[in-house]
PDB file of C-alpha atoms in Angstrom:
ATOM      1  CA  MET A  15     159.477 152.072 113.364  1.00 53.00           C
ATOM      2  CA  ASN A  16     159.747 149.079 110.544  1.00 62.00           C
ATOM      3  CA  LYS A  17     156.695 146.555 110.194  1.00 58.00           C
ATOM      4  CA  SER A  18     158.610 143.879 110.867  1.00 57.00           C
ATOM      5  CA  LEU A  19     159.963 145.144 113.975  1.00 52.00           C
ATOM      6  CA  ILE A  20     156.871 145.630 115.293  1.00 59.00           C
ATOM      7  CA  PHE A  21     155.898 142.274 114.198  1.00 54.00           C
ATOM      8  CA  ILE A  22     158.617 140.735 116.200  1.00 56.00           C
ATOM      9  CA  LEU A  23     158.279 142.854 119.288  1.00 53.00           C
ATOM     10  CA  LEU A  24     154.091 141.940 119.191  1.00 56.00           C
ATOM     11  CA  ALA A  25     154.842 138.276 119.039  1.00 58.00           C
ATOM     12  CA  GLY A  26     157.889 138.294 121.885  1.00 53.00           C
ATOM     13  CA  LEU A  27     155.071 140.328 123.846  1.00 47.00           C
ATOM     14  CA  LEU A  28     152.311 137.845 123.351  1.00 48.00           C
ATOM     15  CA  ALA A  29     154.325 134.948 123.675  1.00 47.00           C
ATOM     16  CA  SER A  30     155.651 136.002 127.005  1.00 40.00           C
ATOM     17  CA  CYS A  31     152.594 136.734 129.059  1.00 40.00           C
ATOM     18  CA  ASP A  32     150.819 134.118 130.637  1.00 39.00           C
ATOM     19  CA  GLU A  33     147.376 135.593 129.961  1.00 36.00           C
ATOM     20  CA  ALA A  34     147.823 136.688 126.683  1.00 37.00           C
ATOM     21  CA  ALA A  35     149.472 133.375 125.342  1.00 37.00           C
ATOM     22  CA  THR A  36     146.227 131.352 124.541  1.00 41.00           C
ATOM     23  CA  TYR A  37     143.680 132.778 122.646  1.00 40.00           C
ATOM     24  CA  LYS A  38     140.210 131.956 123.126  1.00 41.00           C
ATOM     25  CA  LYS A  39     137.881 131.651 120.206  1.00 49.00           C
ATOM     26  CA  GLN A  40     136.330 134.792 120.035  1.00 51.00           C
ATOM     27  CA  THR A  41     132.572 135.492 119.665  1.00 48.00           C
ATOM     28  CA  VAL A  42     132.560 138.945 117.855  1.00 61.00           C
ATOM     29  CA  ASP A  43     130.986 138.906 114.372  1.00 69.00           C
ATOM     30  CA  GLY A  44     133.426 138.768 111.474  1.00 76.00           C
ATOM     31  CA  ILE A  45     136.630 137.370 113.028  1.00 83.00           C
ATOM     32  CA  GLN A  46     137.976 133.483 111.992  1.00 86.00           C
ATOM     33  CA  TYR A  47     141.009 131.671 112.868  1.00 88.00           C
ATOM     34  CA  VAL A  48     141.831 130.627 109.394  1.00 88.00           C
ATOM     35  CA  ALA A  49     144.690 127.991 108.643  1.00 91.00           C
ATOM     36  CA  ILE A  50     147.590 129.349 106.683  1.00 92.00           C
ATOM     37  CA  GLY A  51     149.112 125.718 105.930  1.00 92.00           C
ATOM     38  CA  SER A  52     151.868 123.489 108.047  1.00 91.00           C
ATOM     39  CA  ASP A  53     155.211 124.200 109.192  1.00 92.00           C
ATOM     40  CA  GLY A  54     158.007 122.210 108.748  1.00 91.00           C
ATOM     41  CA  ASP A  55     157.244 120.124 111.861  1.00 89.00           C
ATOM     42  CA  GLY A  56     153.924 118.994 110.224  1.00 90.00           C
ATOM     43  CA  CYS A  57     151.867 121.556 112.349  1.00 92.00           C
ATOM     44  CA  MET A  58     149.342 123.481 111.568  1.00 93.00           C
ATOM     45  CA  ARG A  59     149.223 127.028 111.306  1.00 94.00           C
ATOM     46  CA  TYR A  60     146.144 129.665 111.749  1.00 93.00           C
ATOM     47  CA  GLN A  61     145.951 132.929 111.808  1.00 92.00           C
ATOM     48  CA  ILE A  62     143.408 135.758 112.811  1.00 89.00           C
ATOM     49  CA  LYS A  63     141.299 137.103 109.857  1.00 87.00           C
ATOM     50  CA  SER A  64     138.446 139.767 109.715  1.00 85.00           C
ATOM     51  CA  THR A  65     135.913 141.376 107.356  1.00 80.00           C
ATOM     52  CA  SER A  66     135.276 144.133 109.819  1.00 83.00           C
ATOM     53  CA  GLN A  67     138.168 145.218 111.355  1.00 82.00           C
ATOM     54  CA  MET A  68     142.379 145.336 111.466  1.00 85.00           C
ATOM     55  CA  SER A  69     143.725 142.361 113.181  1.00 83.00           C
ATOM     56  CA  VAL A  70     147.038 141.271 114.472  1.00 83.00           C
ATOM     57  CA  GLN A  71     149.100 139.014 111.926  1.00 89.00           C
ATOM     58  CA  VAL A  72     150.646 136.571 114.089  1.00 92.00           C
ATOM     59  CA  VAL A  73     150.870 133.026 113.510  1.00 94.00           C
ATOM     60  CA  LEU A  74     149.379 130.847 115.890  1.00 93.00           C
ATOM     61  CA  TYR A  75     148.750 127.041 116.733  1.00 93.00           C
ATOM     62  CA  LYS A  76     145.801 125.461 118.069  1.00 92.00           C
ATOM     63  CA  THR A  77     145.752 124.479 121.739  1.00 90.00           C
ATOM     64  CA  ILE A  78     144.054 121.273 123.491  1.00 89.00           C
ATOM     65  CA  ASP A  79     141.509 123.299 124.859  1.00 89.00           C
ATOM     66  CA  GLY A  80     140.190 124.567 121.511  1.00 85.00           C
ATOM     67  CA  GLY A  81     142.136 127.863 122.048  1.00 87.00           C
ATOM     68  CA  TYR A  82     145.048 129.761 120.196  1.00 89.00           C
ATOM     69  CA  THR A  83     148.320 130.264 121.177  1.00 91.00           C
ATOM     70  CA  PRO A  84     151.306 131.890 119.374  1.00 93.00           C
ATOM     71  CA  ASN A  85     153.982 129.725 121.510  1.00 92.00           C
ATOM     72  CA  LYS A  86     154.136 125.978 119.528  1.00 91.00           C
ATOM     73  CA  LYS A  87     155.461 124.378 122.643  1.00 90.00           C
ATOM     74  CA  MET A  88     151.903 124.848 124.217  1.00 89.00           C
ATOM     75  CA  SER A  89     149.983 123.570 120.816  1.00 89.00           C
ATOM     76  CA  LEU A  90     148.471 120.232 119.892  1.00 84.00           C
ATOM     77  CA  CYS A  91     151.658 119.386 118.154  1.00 85.00           C
ATOM     78  CA  PHE A  92     153.606 118.638 121.194  1.00 72.00           C
ATOM     79  CA  LEU A  93     151.503 116.495 123.111  1.00 65.00           C
TER      80      LEU A  93
END
């Protein structure tokens, strides 16, 4: 399967699930949420980075409660 198709399917699945829509900051060692710059609307984007394990490469936005979400409409940008 094409890597782009897998990425799109995974992003759609995460965005459609209520429980999975908001990522909480993990306490696992080696996992960080790294700012990757702003989008066209000025919203800061983040990605999960890990030095010890593979991570999903999805664009995330910060939520009001300090978590992270792939759903831009649930982010701090739209409050």
